[in-house]
Every structure is written in C-alpha cells, then in structure tokens.
Amino acid sequence: TKGELDLSPVWEKASSLGKSYGLPVTVTNAIEGRMIFRRLEAYTPENLISARFGISEPPPCFPALSPKDFENAVILVPGLAFDNNGFRIGYGGGYYDRFLAELTRASIHFTTVGLAFSMCRPSVLPRDSHDVAVHYIIDERRVSVPHGTP
C-alpha cells in the first residue's frame, strides 16, 4: 500500500526457495472487516487481483490458511510507522490487530516482524487498547526488539 515497503521481492525470493506462504485478503462482514490469508506457492503479479483499498490479493481459488497454519510462523506486519514499543500506524482499518488477537486467543504461537523505513520510527505513537505490538522491527539500519516485548 502507498507509503509502505514493497514486499514483492520477499515473496519472489520465497518462491525461488520453494517456500510456501500466505498473503492477506480483506473480508467484510456485517460488523467489521476482517482478514484471512491465502496460501501461495509461487509469486507472480498475475497470481494476484486488485481488491479492496487497491491492494493486490490472491483470488478465492487459492486455499485459505487456518489459524493452526500460523503455529510458529513469522508474520510480516506492514505499517506506515512503528514506535519503540512495537506499535504501529497503518491505514486505520485494524485488520492486522484483529487477526493477531484472534491467533492469540486461539493460543497460536507466532512471531511478528514490522518492516519500516528508519525515518518512520518515532519514539512513541498514539495507540488504542486493541492495538497489538510487533515482536521485532526491521528497517534499513537495524533489527530491534521493542521495549516491553516478551
């Protein structure tokens, strides 16, 4: 999404190494939007469709991942900015926060990594009670563990 890092090189490398991975898909229901992930085995732009918010997503023909598929997974979390506590500013939909909270409630163990530009790393960002912090933040200068991360 505009202002966030382009992760297509990550998916291309994973594909070249024979790794499988999931890409997010936004789903709307009557109460609030939610997010699922669909499995991809090979990344090509042709495997994706333009969806809500102009984000490229896998179409419904790709299988959805279950919460158990995320056991011990590394989840790359996009954001416009990440603070020193691991909280982020995105586009305000709360999709990742709801998804990560759902995995936590299901007792799924996973690791989250926020990816950002170093100039988008303020000390503190405003946050709400439902916001979920990432475990690690990677920018072009360093890998950091946010304050208070277990």
XYZ file of N, CA and C in Angstrom:
450
model
N 0.846 -1.173 0.000
C 0.000 0.000 0.000
C 0.891 1.235 0.000
N 0.372 2.294 -0.569
C 1.127 3.541 -0.661
C 1.780 3.906 0.677
N 3.083 4.174 0.658
C 3.808 4.576 1.846
C 4.428 3.418 2.613
N 4.035 2.190 2.291
C 4.600 1.019 2.966
C 5.657 0.388 2.067
N 6.523 -0.419 2.652
C 7.554 -1.106 1.882
C 6.928 -2.076 0.877
N 7.548 -2.181 -0.278
C 7.144 -3.162 -1.286
C 7.761 -4.503 -0.909
N 6.932 -5.470 -0.553
C 7.429 -6.770 -0.115
C 7.477 -7.805 -1.230
N 7.178 -7.408 -2.464
C 7.201 -8.391 -3.552
C 8.562 -9.084 -3.692
N 9.709 -8.423 -3.444
C 10.978 -9.166 -3.509
C 11.052 -10.303 -2.480
N 10.415 -10.128 -1.322
C 10.391 -11.196 -0.314
C 9.622 -12.400 -0.853
N 8.464 -12.142 -1.463
C 7.638 -13.247 -1.989
C 8.355 -13.924 -3.165
N 9.018 -13.128 -3.996
C 9.762 -13.711 -5.124
C 10.887 -14.614 -4.621
N 11.611 -14.180 -3.589
C 12.702 -14.986 -3.036
C 12.148 -16.253 -2.389
N 11.078 -16.122 -1.637
C 10.469 -17.296 -1.006
C 10.037 -18.304 -2.070
N 9.458 -17.804 -3.156
C 9.047 -18.693 -4.246
C 10.254 -19.400 -4.849
N 11.348 -18.664 -5.057
C 12.538 -19.267 -5.665
C 13.165 -20.320 -4.758
N 12.920 -20.226 -3.445
C 13.442 -21.199 -2.484
C 12.469 -22.349 -2.228
N 11.328 -22.317 -2.920
C 10.337 -23.379 -2.745
C 9.525 -23.263 -1.468
N 9.507 -22.097 -0.850
C 8.751 -21.884 0.383
C 7.295 -21.584 0.051
N 6.399 -22.009 0.912
C 5.011 -21.586 0.753
C 4.743 -20.499 1.789
N 3.785 -19.669 1.516
C 3.485 -18.538 2.386
C 2.083 -18.076 2.090
N 1.592 -17.202 2.924
C 0.256 -16.665 2.725
C 0.305 -15.168 2.565
N -0.623 -14.675 1.774
C -0.793 -13.229 1.624
C -2.182 -12.852 2.133
N -2.312 -11.665 2.724
C -3.591 -11.283 3.324
C -4.665 -10.949 2.301
N -5.886 -11.220 2.733
C -7.082 -10.911 1.964
C -8.067 -10.274 2.940
N -8.597 -9.118 2.608
C -9.589 -8.492 3.477
C -10.961 -9.064 3.162
N -11.705 -9.335 4.224
C -13.043 -9.910 4.114
C -13.974 -8.993 4.887
N -15.098 -8.681 4.327
C -16.045 -7.798 5.003
C -17.206 -8.614 5.532
N -17.595 -8.328 6.764
C -18.826 -8.908 7.294
C -19.697 -7.772 7.806
N -20.815 -8.108 8.375
C -21.783 -7.079 8.767
C -21.281 -6.185 9.889
N -20.387 -6.681 10.733
C -19.946 -5.911 11.896
C -18.671 -5.134 11.603
N -17.658 -5.837 11.150
C -16.378 -5.182 10.874
C -15.596 -6.029 9.883
N -14.704 -5.384 9.170
C -13.874 -6.119 8.229
C -12.894 -7.011 8.960
N -12.571 -8.126 8.359
C -11.563 -8.999 8.936
C -10.610 -9.429 7.844
N -9.590 -10.138 8.220
C -8.546 -10.524 7.288
C -8.280 -12.017 7.428
N -8.073 -12.668 6.279
C -7.607 -14.043 6.237
C -6.357 -14.056 5.371
N -5.681 -15.178 5.333
C -4.530 -15.328 4.458
C -4.806 -16.479 3.503
N -4.361 -16.332 2.268
C -4.457 -17.397 1.271
C -3.042 -17.846 0.922
N -2.879 -19.180 0.791
C -1.571 -19.784 0.517
C -1.171 -19.574 -0.936
N 0.083 -19.190 -1.123
C 0.677 -19.111 -2.452
C 1.917 -19.993 -2.470
N 2.147 -20.649 -3.558
C 3.358 -21.454 -3.722
C 4.356 -20.737 -4.624
N 3.843 -19.902 -5.516
C 4.718 -19.180 -6.445
C 4.177 -17.769 -6.621
N 5.048 -16.806 -6.416
C 4.629 -15.420 -6.563
C 4.827 -14.947 -7.994
N 3.776 -14.466 -8.580
C 3.846 -13.686 -9.810
C 2.732 -12.659 -9.715
N 2.931 -11.477 -10.227
C 1.862 -10.486 -10.176
C 0.560 -10.992 -10.812
N 0.682 -11.914 -11.764
C -0.507 -12.449 -12.422
C -1.332 -13.326 -11.480
N -0.732 -13.807 -10.382
C -1.452 -14.629 -9.403
C -2.321 -13.786 -8.478
N -2.263 -12.469 -8.610
C -2.973 -11.584 -7.700
C -4.020 -10.764 -8.438
N -5.015 -10.319 -7.676
C -6.052 -9.447 -8.227
C -6.065 -8.149 -7.420
N -6.538 -7.084 -8.016
C -6.689 -5.824 -7.298
C -7.980 -5.906 -6.497
N -7.884 -5.633 -5.203
C -9.038 -5.801 -4.322
C -9.300 -4.517 -3.542
N -9.948 -4.663 -2.391
C -10.273 -3.503 -1.564
C -9.037 -2.660 -1.310
N -9.213 -1.375 -1.261
C -8.157 -0.411 -0.974
C -7.059 -0.408 -2.039
N -7.292 -1.064 -3.195
C -6.298 -1.120 -4.255
C -5.129 -2.039 -3.945
N -5.293 -2.913 -2.958
C -4.235 -3.837 -2.554
C -4.321 -5.096 -3.405
N -3.183 -5.600 -3.852
C -3.149 -6.847 -4.614
C -3.286 -8.017 -3.651
N -4.229 -8.917 -3.956
C -4.516 -10.059 -3.096
C -4.638 -11.328 -3.930
N -4.424 -12.488 -3.304
C -4.695 -13.741 -4.011
C -6.207 -13.907 -4.200
N -6.639 -14.406 -5.342
C -8.073 -14.619 -5.563
C -8.582 -15.830 -4.779
N -9.907 -16.005 -4.715
C -10.501 -17.098 -3.933
C -10.073 -18.510 -4.347
N -9.497 -18.688 -5.530
C -9.078 -20.032 -5.935
C -7.874 -20.526 -5.136
N -7.177 -19.645 -4.400
C -6.064 -20.061 -3.549
C -6.621 -20.441 -2.182
N -6.116 -21.533 -1.580
C -6.689 -22.006 -0.311
C -6.419 -21.057 0.857
N -7.427 -20.929 1.709
C -7.294 -20.117 2.918
C -6.510 -20.889 3.967
N -5.685 -20.176 4.708
C -4.930 -20.780 5.810
C -5.799 -20.783 7.062
N -5.650 -21.806 7.872
C -6.366 -21.870 9.148
C -5.479 -21.270 10.232
N -6.052 -20.932 11.384
C -5.203 -20.423 12.468
C -4.062 -21.380 12.814
N -4.285 -22.680 12.766
C -3.223 -23.649 13.087
C -2.058 -23.565 12.112
N -2.298 -23.104 10.876
C -1.216 -22.936 9.906
C -0.214 -21.869 10.344
N -0.591 -21.049 11.314
C 0.283 -19.970 11.773
C 1.112 -20.366 12.992
N 0.969 -21.606 13.458
C 1.783 -22.065 14.596
C 3.259 -21.957 14.224
N 4.009 -21.212 15.030
C 5.450 -20.970 14.834
C 5.772 -20.234 13.535
N 4.821 -19.526 12.984
C 5.036 -18.764 11.749
C 5.655 -17.400 12.053
N 6.276 -16.848 11.048
C 6.731 -15.456 11.085
C 5.732 -14.660 10.259
N 5.141 -13.648 10.863
C 4.138 -12.821 10.202
C 4.735 -11.439 9.981
N 4.871 -11.056 8.720
C 5.359 -9.718 8.381
C 4.192 -8.758 8.462
N 4.342 -7.732 9.267
C 3.265 -6.779 9.525
C 3.630 -5.441 8.892
N 2.858 -4.995 7.910
C 3.160 -3.706 7.286
C 2.720 -2.545 8.181
N 3.269 -1.388 7.912
C 2.860 -0.202 8.635
C 3.509 1.029 8.029
N 2.908 2.158 8.297
C 3.487 3.428 7.855
C 4.597 3.858 8.805
N 4.444 3.516 10.101
C 5.437 3.863 11.116
C 5.316 2.881 12.276
N 6.446 2.618 12.944
C 6.495 1.768 14.138
C 7.237 2.529 15.220
N 6.702 2.497 16.456
C 7.395 3.193 17.536
C 8.299 2.235 18.310
N 8.989 2.766 19.327
C 9.943 1.976 20.101
C 9.285 0.900 20.955
N 7.953 0.920 21.064
C 7.220 -0.100 21.810
C 6.647 -1.173 20.888
N 6.885 -1.044 19.582
C 6.396 -2.038 18.630
C 5.001 -1.768 18.112
N 4.410 -0.637 18.493
C 3.086 -0.296 17.978
C 3.239 0.437 16.657
N 2.202 0.376 15.852
C 2.317 0.910 14.504
C 1.128 1.781 14.150
N 1.342 2.525 13.100
C 0.271 3.268 12.451
C 0.124 2.658 11.064
N -1.084 2.269 10.738
C -1.383 1.753 9.410
C -2.404 2.684 8.776
N -3.342 2.102 8.094
C -4.380 2.906 7.459
C -5.680 2.923 8.246
N -5.650 2.441 9.502
C -6.779 2.622 10.400
C -7.861 1.567 10.344
N -7.704 0.523 9.572
C -8.743 -0.493 9.497
C -8.706 -1.506 10.625
N -7.555 -1.660 11.282
C -7.428 -2.602 12.384
C -7.408 -4.067 11.968
N -7.221 -4.326 10.680
C -7.263 -5.709 10.189
C -6.185 -6.578 10.832
N -4.952 -6.111 10.859
C -3.880 -6.906 11.445
C -4.079 -7.077 12.946
N -4.492 -6.027 13.643
C -4.704 -6.129 15.088
C -5.758 -7.187 15.403
N -6.862 -7.189 14.680
C -7.915 -8.196 14.916
C -7.409 -9.592 14.584
N -6.659 -9.720 13.483
C -6.150 -11.023 13.088
C -5.173 -11.572 14.130
N -4.230 -10.752 14.578
C -3.245 -11.186 15.567
C -3.911 -11.504 16.907
N -4.921 -10.729 17.288
C -5.656 -11.009 18.526
C -6.393 -12.347 18.417
N -6.930 -12.642 17.246
C -7.612 -13.924 17.022
C -6.636 -15.092 17.193
N -5.442 -14.975 16.638
C -4.440 -16.032 16.794
C -4.044 -16.193 18.264
N -3.888 -15.090 18.961
C -3.519 -15.131 20.376
C -4.606 -15.825 21.187
N -5.881 -15.484 20.931
C -6.986 -16.141 21.641
C -7.015 -17.643 21.372
N -6.555 -18.065 20.197
C -6.523 -19.487 19.840
C -5.252 -20.171 20.354
N -4.458 -19.468 21.152
C -3.200 -19.983 21.718
C -2.210 -20.429 20.644
N -2.194 -19.711 19.526
C -1.236 -19.968 18.455
C 0.027 -19.174 18.772
N 1.181 -19.817 18.683
C 2.465 -19.145 18.923
C 3.036 -18.695 17.583
N 3.344 -17.426 17.478
C 3.848 -16.851 16.236
C 4.774 -15.697 16.572
N 5.513 -15.244 15.580
C 6.410 -14.103 15.736
C 6.020 -13.055 14.706
N 5.910 -11.817 15.148
C 5.582 -10.729 14.235
C 6.807 -9.852 14.000
N 6.949 -9.423 12.754
C 8.049 -8.559 12.355
C 7.467 -7.368 11.606
N 7.711 -6.179 12.135
C 7.314 -4.957 11.459
C 8.430 -4.496 10.551
N 8.080 -4.072 9.372
C 9.062 -3.597 8.391
C 8.786 -2.128 8.107
N 9.818 -1.305 8.244
C 9.624 0.135 8.081
C 10.914 0.792 7.613
N 10.795 2.015 7.154
C 11.964 2.843 6.879
C 12.410 3.466 8.197
N 13.710 3.666 8.389
C 14.213 4.212 9.651
C 13.638 5.594 9.941
N 13.336 6.366 8.914
C 12.766 7.690 9.163
C 11.314 7.605 9.653
N 10.735 6.407 9.658
C 9.359 6.189 10.116
C 9.365 5.438 11.444
N 10.289 5.826 12.328
C 10.455 5.151 13.614
C 10.426 6.172 14.752
N 9.290 6.810 15.013
C 9.218 7.747 16.132
C 9.318 7.006 17.466
N 9.616 7.724 18.516
C 9.727 7.113 19.846
C 8.397 6.522 20.303
N 7.323 7.300 20.136
C 6.004 6.876 20.599
C 4.958 7.285 19.575
N 3.990 6.407 19.363
C 2.848 6.687 18.505
C 1.571 6.601 19.337
N 0.530 7.311 18.941
C -0.747 7.129 19.646
C -1.251 5.705 19.408
N -1.951 5.170 20.395
C -2.487 3.819 20.213
C -3.779 3.649 20.989
N -4.521 2.627 20.580
C -5.768 2.272 21.239
C -5.570 0.981 22.023
N -6.525 0.659 22.872
C -6.401 -0.531 23.722
C -6.372 -1.826 22.913
N -6.912 -1.837 21.703
C -6.942 -3.056 20.885
C -5.695 -3.228 20.010
N -4.787 -2.256 19.988
C -3.598 -2.346 19.153
C -2.659 -3.435 19.663
N -2.023 -4.128 18.740
C -1.109 -5.227 19.062
C 0.299 -4.840 18.603
N 1.265 -4.956 19.509
C 2.656 -4.622 19.190
C 3.330 -5.783 18.463
N 4.322 -5.463 17.630
C 5.111 -6.499 16.957
C 6.288 -6.911 17.854
N 6.832 -8.111 17.582
C 7.957 -8.627 18.358
C 9.297 -8.026 17.923
N 9.445 -7.760 16.636
C 10.686 -7.219 16.076
C 10.343 -6.150 15.050
N 11.275 -5.229 14.862
C 11.143 -4.222 13.813
C 12.439 -4.234 13.006
N 12.293 -4.283 11.707
C 13.450 -4.241 10.817
C 13.333 -2.999 9.943
N 14.396 -2.213 9.916
C 14.483 -1.123 8.956
C 15.827 -1.245 8.244
N 16.145 -0.311 7.382
C 17.373 -0.437 6.587
C 18.644 -0.286 7.427
N 18.508 0.130 8.697
C 19.676 0.319 9.554
C 19.871 -0.758 10.610
N 18.752 -1.364 11.057
C 18.894 -2.292 12.181
C 17.671 -3.195 12.346
N 17.897 -4.215 13.178
C 16.809 -5.053 13.686
C 16.692 -4.711 15.149
N 15.484 -4.416 15.607
C 15.326 -4.049 17.017
C 14.205 -4.827 17.663
N 14.341 -4.983 18.979
C 13.301 -5.607 19.785
C 12.634 -4.471 20.554
N 11.352 -4.251 20.317
C 10.677 -3.138 21.001
C 10.685 -3.300 22.519
N 10.629 -2.178 23.227
C 10.564 -2.166 24.686
C 9.323 -2.935 25.125
N 9.471 -3.754 26.132
C 8.323 -4.464 26.676
C 7.934 -5.719 25.916
N 8.678 -6.071 24.843
C 8.371 -7.287 24.106
C 8.857 -8.479 24.911
N 7.986 -9.509 25.047
C 8.412 -10.685 25.826
C 9.559 -11.418 25.176
